[in-house]
Amino acid sequence: MTTYGVERWTRSGRLTVGAAAAVLVVLALLPTLASGLVIDKLTTLFIYILLAVMWNLLAGYAGLVSVGQQAFFGVGGYLALRLVDAGMTPYLALVIGAVGAGLVAIPISTFALRLKGGEFAIGMWVIAEVLRIVVMFDPLVQGETGTSLLALNAFDPELRRNLTYWLGLGSMALMLSATLWLLRSRIGAAAQAIRDDEEAAASIGIDVMRIKQIIFVLAAFGCALAGAIWLASAITFLPRTNFGVQWTVFMLFMVLVGGLKTFEGPIIGAVIFFLLQEIFGDLGVWYLTGLGVIAVGFALYLPDGLWGTWRQRTGIDLLSGGVMLKQPTKAPLP
């Protein structure tokens, strides 16, 4: 009789996690060594990685392609503003605001997830625009004029920069860990089954709506955290910027370049996008045109992205989003 074992962690996976933990410790200590400019730039990079990983979780692993994730990016910042106005400490308000955005995602998911394919994608865009308009009617926001999180000015500039950096680093580490754990759990396996064939997944007993909701709400919470961190670094809140569709465009670009349906790909894509923005961001419309050309090129000639293509050609997989079967062994006869 042949039996199979389950291998959850490969040697390369353990080494990768160990190296990531070491890098995390170094990054946590960096504010004591690096300049303020470096800290600000890294905070922005953490936001991009967070957004890319969340969009890949939603679209790459659950098959829910959304062009409306800016809804939660904006709501996270808006709720933080409201909480601070009610008297809450700013940095606590940023975290609670993101949690609130995750809770807002629950009722939204009950009807948005009933839409399929392109209907879901466009439906999420409509929801984002509706939320933006509703927020603009709040006197605190002052319409398109926007407002600022003035309570952060009470902090020393260097302390505020470092606190925002640590919030970004901690949020990124938390959501990366939660995503990896989820993908390697039964929920992650069920989500990928739904992505591949929803009807077949339902036929074997998978609760399709529940699994989709879990992924949807987690991705919304992650995007809201990114929005809250962005608010802390930018101070100002402008509805057209914070709810802008450019955030989802950035997410799509990063995941497409790095590699959809991979764990490492979005991180690589975020780093590449960050570098492109730093080098060519001042070129204005030509920079945006260049991003579009790159995205089209990857879609046509490298659809699996950089990491996906590398993995196919080399067989190297550092952090698999699942488990593997061990080599079959012969069980002893009774």
mmCIF file of C-alpha atoms in Angstrom:
data_model
loop_
_atom_site.group_PDB
_atom_site.id
_atom_site.type_symbol
_atom_site.label_atom_id
_atom_site.label_comp_id
_atom_site.label_asym_id
_atom_site.label_seq_id
_atom_site.Cartn_x
_atom_site.Cartn_y
_atom_site.Cartn_z
ATOM 1 C CA MET A 1 0.000 0.000 0.000
ATOM 2 C CA THR A 2 1.371 3.406 -1.002
ATOM 3 C CA THR A 3 0.976 6.349 1.383
ATOM 4 C CA TYR A 4 1.752 10.017 0.901
ATOM 5 C CA GLY A 5 3.017 12.533 3.423
ATOM 6 C CA VAL A 6 2.534 16.285 3.428
ATOM 7 C CA GLU A 7 5.511 18.639 3.390
ATOM 8 C CA ARG A 8 4.606 22.139 4.534
ATOM 9 C CA TRP A 9 8.073 23.684 4.606
ATOM 10 C CA THR A 10 10.939 23.029 2.226
ATOM 11 C CA ARG A 11 14.536 23.769 3.140
ATOM 12 C CA SER A 12 14.557 26.815 0.865
ATOM 13 C CA GLY A 13 11.334 28.001 2.497
ATOM 14 C CA ARG A 14 12.829 27.800 5.982
ATOM 15 C CA LEU A 15 15.945 29.645 4.866
ATOM 16 C CA THR A 16 13.849 32.339 3.189
ATOM 17 C CA VAL A 17 11.745 32.896 6.304
ATOM 18 C CA GLY A 18 14.904 33.065 8.438
ATOM 19 C CA ALA A 19 16.510 35.579 6.078
ATOM 20 C CA ALA A 20 13.292 37.640 6.010
ATOM 21 C CA ALA A 21 13.229 37.739 9.816
ATOM 22 C CA ALA A 22 16.829 38.965 9.869
ATOM 23 C CA VAL A 23 16.059 41.670 7.305
ATOM 24 C CA LEU A 24 13.033 42.698 9.373
ATOM 25 C CA VAL A 25 15.216 43.182 12.455
ATOM 26 C CA VAL A 26 17.682 45.294 10.474
ATOM 27 C CA LEU A 27 14.868 47.400 9.031
ATOM 28 C CA ALA A 28 13.394 47.914 12.497
ATOM 29 C CA LEU A 29 16.722 49.347 13.702
ATOM 30 C CA LEU A 30 17.327 51.435 10.592
ATOM 31 C CA PRO A 31 15.806 54.736 11.888
ATOM 32 C CA THR A 32 18.706 55.008 14.346
ATOM 33 C CA LEU A 33 21.214 54.901 11.472
ATOM 34 C CA ALA A 34 19.630 56.211 8.254
ATOM 35 C CA SER A 35 18.680 59.727 7.182
ATOM 36 C CA GLY A 36 15.127 61.033 7.221
ATOM 37 C CA LEU A 37 14.946 60.856 3.410
ATOM 38 C CA VAL A 38 15.786 57.148 3.415
ATOM 39 C CA ILE A 39 13.161 56.484 6.084
ATOM 40 C CA ASP A 40 10.509 58.350 4.084
ATOM 41 C CA LYS A 41 11.373 56.441 0.900
ATOM 42 C CA LEU A 42 11.261 53.071 2.649
ATOM 43 C CA THR A 43 7.888 53.917 4.188
ATOM 44 C CA THR A 44 6.551 54.505 0.681
ATOM 45 C CA LEU A 45 8.036 51.182 -0.453
ATOM 46 C CA PHE A 46 6.301 49.379 2.432
ATOM 47 C CA ILE A 47 2.977 50.864 1.280
ATOM 48 C CA TYR A 48 3.563 49.649 -2.282
ATOM 49 C CA ILE A 49 4.470 46.133 -1.143
ATOM 50 C CA LEU A 50 1.389 46.013 1.056
ATOM 51 C CA LEU A 51 -0.871 47.074 -1.809
ATOM 52 C CA ALA A 52 0.701 44.664 -4.300
ATOM 53 C CA VAL A 53 0.453 41.648 -1.988
ATOM 54 C CA MET A 54 -3.178 42.438 -1.124
ATOM 55 C CA TRP A 55 -4.232 42.795 -4.763
ATOM 56 C CA ASN A 56 -2.445 39.562 -5.660
ATOM 57 C CA LEU A 57 -4.206 37.778 -2.786
ATOM 58 C CA LEU A 58 -7.547 38.963 -4.142
ATOM 59 C CA ALA A 59 -6.990 38.555 -7.884
ATOM 60 C CA GLY A 60 -4.144 36.073 -8.154
ATOM 61 C CA TYR A 61 -5.226 33.527 -5.574
ATOM 62 C CA ALA A 62 -8.990 34.025 -5.363
ATOM 63 C CA GLY A 63 -9.633 35.116 -8.962
ATOM 64 C CA LEU A 64 -11.403 38.328 -7.844
ATOM 65 C CA VAL A 65 -10.063 40.956 -10.240
ATOM 66 C CA SER A 66 -10.991 44.344 -8.776
ATOM 67 C CA VAL A 67 -10.355 47.869 -10.035
ATOM 68 C CA GLY A 68 -11.916 49.385 -6.939
ATOM 69 C CA GLN A 69 -9.521 48.582 -4.083
ATOM 70 C CA GLN A 70 -8.858 52.298 -3.752
ATOM 71 C CA ALA A 71 -12.209 52.329 -1.931
ATOM 72 C CA PHE A 72 -10.624 50.768 1.154
ATOM 73 C CA PHE A 73 -7.389 52.725 0.765
ATOM 74 C CA GLY A 74 -9.462 55.900 1.057
ATOM 75 C CA VAL A 75 -11.872 54.673 3.729
ATOM 76 C CA GLY A 76 -8.992 53.647 6.002
ATOM 77 C CA GLY A 77 -7.621 57.192 5.971
ATOM 78 C CA TYR A 78 -11.043 58.800 6.271
ATOM 79 C CA LEU A 79 -12.075 56.771 9.319
ATOM 80 C CA ALA A 80 -8.750 57.616 10.970
ATOM 81 C CA LEU A 81 -9.520 61.319 10.447
ATOM 82 C CA ARG A 82 -12.960 60.878 11.980
ATOM 83 C CA LEU A 83 -11.558 59.019 15.004
ATOM 84 C CA VAL A 84 -8.922 61.675 15.625
ATOM 85 C CA ASP A 85 -11.621 64.343 15.379
ATOM 86 C CA ALA A 86 -13.511 62.403 18.047
ATOM 87 C CA GLY A 87 -10.491 62.597 20.362
ATOM 88 C CA MET A 88 -8.530 59.389 19.691
ATOM 89 C CA THR A 89 -4.714 59.342 19.635
ATOM 90 C CA PRO A 90 -3.558 59.669 15.980
ATOM 91 C CA TYR A 91 -1.540 56.464 15.599
ATOM 92 C CA LEU A 92 -4.135 54.372 17.373
ATOM 93 C CA ALA A 93 -6.768 55.975 15.140
ATOM 94 C CA LEU A 94 -4.820 54.958 12.042
ATOM 95 C CA VAL A 95 -4.929 51.292 13.075
ATOM 96 C CA ILE A 96 -8.554 51.361 14.247
ATOM 97 C CA GLY A 97 -9.518 53.193 11.056
ATOM 98 C CA ALA A 98 -8.080 50.330 9.006
ATOM 99 C CA VAL A 99 -10.001 47.832 11.141
ATOM 100 C CA GLY A 100 -13.140 49.880 10.549
ATOM 101 C CA ALA A 101 -12.558 49.755 6.791
ATOM 102 C CA GLY A 102 -12.286 45.972 7.062
ATOM 103 C CA LEU A 103 -15.654 45.923 8.830
ATOM 104 C CA VAL A 104 -17.127 48.136 6.095
ATOM 105 C CA ALA A 105 -15.932 45.527 3.598
ATOM 106 C CA ILE A 106 -18.184 42.874 5.154
ATOM 107 C CA PRO A 107 -21.557 44.320 4.040
ATOM 108 C CA ILE A 108 -20.028 45.393 0.720
ATOM 109 C CA SER A 109 -18.919 41.812 0.099
ATOM 110 C CA THR A 110 -22.427 40.424 0.565
ATOM 111 C CA PHE A 111 -23.573 41.914 -2.720
ATOM 112 C CA ALA A 112 -20.312 42.702 -4.584
ATOM 113 C CA LEU A 113 -19.225 39.052 -4.525
ATOM 114 C CA ARG A 114 -22.429 38.033 -6.266
ATOM 115 C CA LEU A 115 -21.045 39.740 -9.379
ATOM 116 C CA LYS A 116 -18.837 37.757 -11.730
ATOM 117 C CA GLY A 117 -15.774 38.593 -13.793
ATOM 118 C CA GLY A 118 -15.915 42.000 -15.414
ATOM 119 C CA GLU A 119 -19.101 42.855 -13.551
ATOM 120 C CA PHE A 120 -17.267 42.486 -10.244
ATOM 121 C CA ALA A 121 -14.310 44.553 -11.450
ATOM 122 C CA ILE A 122 -16.461 47.459 -12.654
ATOM 123 C CA GLY A 123 -18.837 47.109 -9.712
ATOM 124 C CA MET A 124 -15.965 47.661 -7.302
ATOM 125 C CA TRP A 125 -14.941 50.784 -9.219
ATOM 126 C CA VAL A 126 -18.488 52.114 -8.882
ATOM 127 C CA ILE A 127 -18.472 51.353 -5.136
ATOM 128 C CA ALA A 128 -15.189 53.250 -4.774
ATOM 129 C CA GLU A 129 -16.652 56.288 -6.528
ATOM 130 C CA VAL A 130 -19.806 56.179 -4.417
ATOM 131 C CA LEU A 131 -17.753 56.070 -1.231
ATOM 132 C CA ARG A 132 -15.617 58.969 -2.448
ATOM 133 C CA ILE A 133 -18.693 61.105 -3.091
ATOM 134 C CA VAL A 134 -20.194 60.220 0.302
ATOM 135 C CA VAL A 135 -16.951 61.164 2.059
ATOM 136 C CA MET A 136 -16.828 64.477 0.189
ATOM 137 C CA PHE A 137 -20.174 65.446 1.726
ATOM 138 C CA ASP A 138 -18.678 65.230 5.220
ATOM 139 C CA PRO A 139 -18.038 68.812 6.456
ATOM 140 C CA LEU A 140 -14.792 67.603 8.043
ATOM 141 C CA VAL A 141 -13.398 66.753 4.604
ATOM 142 C CA GLN A 142 -14.600 69.977 2.933
ATOM 143 C CA GLY A 143 -15.347 68.419 -0.438
ATOM 144 C CA GLU A 144 -12.512 68.435 -2.981
ATOM 145 C CA THR A 145 -10.609 70.869 -0.767
ATOM 146 C CA GLY A 146 -9.757 68.038 1.596
ATOM 147 C CA THR A 147 -8.323 68.330 5.052
ATOM 148 C CA SER A 148 -5.205 67.463 7.068
ATOM 149 C CA LEU A 149 -4.433 65.245 10.017
ATOM 150 C CA LEU A 150 -3.224 68.215 12.031
ATOM 151 C CA ALA A 151 -2.986 66.192 15.245
ATOM 152 C CA LEU A 152 0.218 64.646 13.894
ATOM 153 C CA ASN A 153 1.880 68.058 14.062
ATOM 154 C CA ALA A 154 1.939 67.675 17.845
ATOM 155 C CA PHE A 155 4.677 65.044 17.393
ATOM 156 C CA ASP A 156 8.317 65.948 16.890
ATOM 157 C CA PRO A 157 8.994 65.635 13.100
ATOM 158 C CA GLU A 158 11.689 62.989 13.541
ATOM 159 C CA LEU A 159 9.579 60.975 15.982
ATOM 160 C CA ARG A 160 6.574 61.214 13.666
ATOM 161 C CA ARG A 161 8.655 60.012 10.729
ATOM 162 C CA ASN A 162 9.984 57.059 12.701
ATOM 163 C CA LEU A 163 6.581 56.090 14.121
ATOM 164 C CA THR A 164 5.066 56.145 10.640
ATOM 165 C CA TYR A 165 7.972 54.050 9.369
ATOM 166 C CA TRP A 166 7.540 51.456 12.117
ATOM 167 C CA LEU A 167 3.790 51.390 11.516
ATOM 168 C CA GLY A 168 4.434 50.728 7.831
ATOM 169 C CA LEU A 169 7.057 48.071 8.532
ATOM 170 C CA GLY A 170 4.888 46.334 11.129
ATOM 171 C CA SER A 171 1.815 46.425 8.891
ATOM 172 C CA MET A 172 3.744 45.006 5.954
ATOM 173 C CA ALA A 173 5.236 42.205 8.055
ATOM 174 C CA LEU A 174 1.859 41.398 9.616
ATOM 175 C CA MET A 175 -0.001 41.204 6.316
ATOM 176 C CA LEU A 176 2.745 39.250 4.559
ATOM 177 C CA SER A 177 2.720 36.715 7.393
ATOM 178 C CA ALA A 178 -1.073 36.536 7.466
ATOM 179 C CA THR A 179 -1.212 36.086 3.688
ATOM 180 C CA LEU A 180 1.371 33.303 3.687
ATOM 181 C CA TRP A 181 -0.375 31.527 6.555
ATOM 182 C CA LEU A 182 -3.745 31.854 4.851
ATOM 183 C CA LEU A 183 -2.492 30.544 1.524
ATOM 184 C CA ARG A 184 -0.989 27.497 3.210
ATOM 185 C CA SER A 185 -4.205 26.758 5.081
ATOM 186 C CA ARG A 186 -7.375 25.041 3.901
ATOM 187 C CA ILE A 187 -8.862 28.460 3.167
ATOM 188 C CA GLY A 188 -6.039 29.221 0.754
ATOM 189 C CA ALA A 189 -6.425 25.875 -0.997
ATOM 190 C CA ALA A 190 -10.177 26.437 -1.259
ATOM 191 C CA ALA A 191 -9.657 29.957 -2.656
ATOM 192 C CA GLN A 192 -7.383 28.633 -5.396
ATOM 193 C CA ALA A 193 -9.895 25.915 -6.216
ATOM 194 C CA ILE A 194 -12.596 28.568 -6.550
ATOM 195 C CA ARG A 195 -10.303 30.629 -8.785
ATOM 196 C CA ASP A 196 -9.727 27.673 -11.106
ATOM 197 C CA ASP A 197 -13.362 26.483 -11.284
ATOM 198 C CA GLU A 198 -15.991 27.922 -8.964
ATOM 199 C CA GLU A 199 -18.693 25.411 -9.867
ATOM 200 C CA ALA A 200 -16.376 22.449 -9.369
ATOM 201 C CA ALA A 201 -15.263 23.842 -6.012
ATOM 202 C CA ALA A 202 -18.869 24.190 -4.879
ATOM 203 C CA SER A 203 -19.625 20.648 -6.018
ATOM 204 C CA ILE A 204 -17.058 19.185 -3.592
ATOM 205 C CA GLY A 205 -18.486 21.048 -0.610
ATOM 206 C CA ILE A 206 -16.485 24.296 -0.530
ATOM 207 C CA ASP A 207 -18.484 27.213 0.866
ATOM 208 C CA VAL A 208 -17.684 29.542 -2.015
ATOM 209 C CA MET A 209 -19.213 32.723 -0.619
ATOM 210 C CA ARG A 210 -17.593 32.334 2.821
ATOM 211 C CA ILE A 211 -14.125 31.746 1.361
ATOM 212 C CA LYS A 212 -14.481 34.709 -0.989
ATOM 213 C CA GLN A 213 -15.598 36.927 1.873
ATOM 214 C CA ILE A 214 -12.601 35.990 4.017
ATOM 215 C CA ILE A 215 -10.180 36.841 1.197
ATOM 216 C CA PHE A 216 -12.104 40.005 0.279
ATOM 217 C CA VAL A 217 -12.180 41.377 3.824
ATOM 218 C CA LEU A 218 -8.510 40.565 4.492
ATOM 219 C CA ALA A 219 -7.464 42.296 1.251
ATOM 220 C CA ALA A 220 -9.654 45.288 2.136
ATOM 221 C CA PHE A 221 -8.063 45.541 5.585
ATOM 222 C CA GLY A 222 -4.570 45.433 4.075
ATOM 223 C CA CYS A 223 -5.393 48.179 1.568
ATOM 224 C CA ALA A 224 -6.920 50.255 4.377
ATOM 225 C CA LEU A 225 -3.722 49.892 6.409
ATOM 226 C CA ALA A 226 -1.788 51.154 3.398
ATOM 227 C CA GLY A 227 -4.181 54.107 3.126
ATOM 228 C CA ALA A 228 -3.783 54.948 6.806
ATOM 229 C CA ILE A 229 0.010 54.841 6.558
ATOM 230 C CA TRP A 230 -0.104 57.028 3.455
ATOM 231 C CA LEU A 231 -2.199 59.553 5.368
ATOM 232 C CA ALA A 232 0.320 59.558 8.214
ATOM 233 C CA SER A 233 3.189 60.238 5.793
ATOM 234 C CA ALA A 234 1.370 62.773 3.599
ATOM 235 C CA ILE A 235 -0.672 64.427 6.418
ATOM 236 C CA THR A 236 -3.217 65.745 3.899
ATOM 237 C CA PHE A 237 -6.385 63.911 2.867
ATOM 238 C CA LEU A 238 -7.750 64.702 -0.605
ATOM 239 C CA PRO A 239 -10.717 62.546 -1.732
ATOM 240 C CA ARG A 240 -9.694 62.600 -5.386
ATOM 241 C CA THR A 241 -6.196 61.430 -4.433
ATOM 242 C CA ASN A 242 -6.954 58.998 -1.618
ATOM 243 C CA PHE A 243 -9.832 57.400 -3.543
ATOM 244 C CA GLY A 244 -8.053 57.711 -6.892
ATOM 245 C CA VAL A 245 -8.086 54.771 -9.283
ATOM 246 C CA GLN A 246 -4.332 55.221 -9.749
ATOM 247 C CA TRP A 247 -3.797 53.122 -6.616
ATOM 248 C CA THR A 248 -5.397 50.083 -8.225
ATOM 249 C CA VAL A 249 -3.480 50.784 -11.446
ATOM 250 C CA PHE A 250 -0.272 50.737 -9.408
ATOM 251 C CA MET A 251 -1.315 47.456 -7.764
ATOM 252 C CA LEU A 252 -2.057 45.867 -11.119
ATOM 253 C CA PHE A 253 1.252 47.033 -12.587
ATOM 254 C CA MET A 254 3.309 45.713 -9.669
ATOM 255 C CA VAL A 255 1.635 42.315 -9.690
ATOM 256 C CA LEU A 256 1.759 41.992 -13.478
ATOM 257 C CA VAL A 257 5.483 42.768 -13.592
ATOM 258 C CA GLY A 258 6.420 40.682 -10.555
ATOM 259 C CA GLY A 259 4.218 37.687 -11.220
ATOM 260 C CA LEU A 260 0.548 36.975 -10.621
ATOM 261 C CA LYS A 261 -0.306 33.907 -8.508
ATOM 262 C CA THR A 262 3.088 33.935 -6.789
ATOM 263 C CA PHE A 263 3.975 35.095 -3.295
ATOM 264 C CA GLU A 264 7.341 36.638 -4.133
ATOM 265 C CA GLY A 265 6.267 38.266 -7.407
ATOM 266 C CA PRO A 266 4.283 41.220 -6.008
ATOM 267 C CA ILE A 267 7.163 42.110 -3.672
ATOM 268 C CA ILE A 268 9.588 42.151 -6.594
ATOM 269 C CA GLY A 269 7.097 44.135 -8.675
ATOM 270 C CA ALA A 270 6.688 46.695 -5.871
ATOM 271 C CA VAL A 271 10.462 47.202 -5.651
ATOM 272 C CA ILE A 272 10.698 47.653 -9.437
ATOM 273 C CA PHE A 273 7.781 50.099 -9.468
ATOM 274 C CA PHE A 274 9.341 52.054 -6.610
ATOM 275 C CA LEU A 275 12.670 52.311 -8.453
ATOM 276 C CA LEU A 276 10.977 53.372 -11.692
ATOM 277 C CA GLN A 277 9.063 56.046 -9.821
ATOM 278 C CA GLU A 278 12.214 57.336 -8.135
ATOM 279 C CA ILE A 279 14.177 57.481 -11.381
ATOM 280 C CA PHE A 280 11.559 58.547 -13.922
ATOM 281 C CA GLY A 281 8.712 59.966 -11.795
ATOM 282 C CA ASP A 282 9.610 63.567 -12.677
ATOM 283 C CA LEU A 283 8.973 62.958 -16.385
ATOM 284 C CA GLY A 284 5.238 63.382 -15.882
ATOM 285 C CA VAL A 285 3.089 62.066 -18.721
ATOM 286 C CA TRP A 286 6.078 60.310 -20.336
ATOM 287 C CA TYR A 287 6.598 58.355 -17.119
ATOM 288 C CA LEU A 288 2.963 57.207 -17.138
ATOM 289 C CA THR A 289 3.238 56.335 -20.829
ATOM 290 C CA GLY A 290 6.322 54.278 -20.082
ATOM 291 C CA LEU A 291 4.513 52.373 -17.334
ATOM 292 C CA GLY A 292 1.717 51.611 -19.777
ATOM 293 C CA VAL A 293 4.153 50.331 -22.405
ATOM 294 C CA ILE A 294 5.908 48.130 -19.850
ATOM 295 C CA ALA A 295 2.595 46.720 -18.609
ATOM 296 C CA VAL A 296 1.444 45.914 -22.163
ATOM 297 C CA GLY A 297 4.806 44.313 -22.922
ATOM 298 C CA PHE A 298 4.567 42.035 -19.895
ATOM 299 C CA ALA A 299 0.948 41.134 -20.669
ATOM 300 C CA LEU A 300 1.890 40.126 -24.227
ATOM 301 C CA TYR A 301 5.330 38.581 -23.891
ATOM 302 C CA LEU A 302 5.830 37.744 -20.204
ATOM 303 C CA PRO A 303 2.355 37.044 -18.796
ATOM 304 C CA ASP A 304 3.737 35.122 -15.808
ATOM 305 C CA GLY A 305 5.829 38.101 -14.701
ATOM 306 C CA LEU A 306 9.473 38.073 -13.721
ATOM 307 C CA TRP A 307 9.254 35.691 -10.776
ATOM 308 C CA GLY A 308 6.691 33.405 -12.408
ATOM 309 C CA THR A 309 8.888 33.022 -15.498
ATOM 310 C CA TRP A 310 12.020 32.503 -13.397
ATOM 311 C CA ARG A 311 10.266 29.846 -11.332
ATOM 312 C CA GLN A 312 9.093 27.983 -14.423
ATOM 313 C CA ARG A 313 12.537 27.957 -15.979
ATOM 314 C CA THR A 314 14.556 27.108 -12.867
ATOM 315 C CA GLY A 315 12.081 25.239 -10.663
ATOM 316 C CA ILE A 316 13.098 27.452 -7.732
ATOM 317 C CA ASP A 317 10.201 28.246 -5.398
ATOM 318 C CA LEU A 318 11.183 29.999 -2.185
ATOM 319 C CA LEU A 319 7.788 30.413 -0.518
ATOM 320 C CA SER A 320 5.114 28.214 -1.994
ATOM 321 C CA GLY A 321 1.523 29.285 -1.445
ATOM 322 C CA GLY A 322 0.492 25.761 -0.538
ATOM 323 C CA VAL A 323 1.738 22.368 0.611
ATOM 324 C CA MET A 324 3.427 19.554 -1.272
ATOM 325 C CA LEU A 325 3.141 15.801 -1.199
ATOM 326 C CA LYS A 326 6.203 13.902 -0.064
ATOM 327 C CA GLN A 327 7.644 11.075 -2.113
ATOM 328 C CA PRO A 328 5.292 8.097 -1.756
ATOM 329 C CA THR A 329 6.424 5.355 0.580
ATOM 330 C CA LYS A 330 5.425 1.749 0.919
ATOM 331 C CA ALA A 331 3.397 1.142 4.038
ATOM 332 C CA PRO A 332 4.201 -2.148 5.841
ATOM 333 C CA LEU A 333 1.841 -4.972 5.163
ATOM 334 C CA PRO A 334 -0.382 -5.977 8.141
#
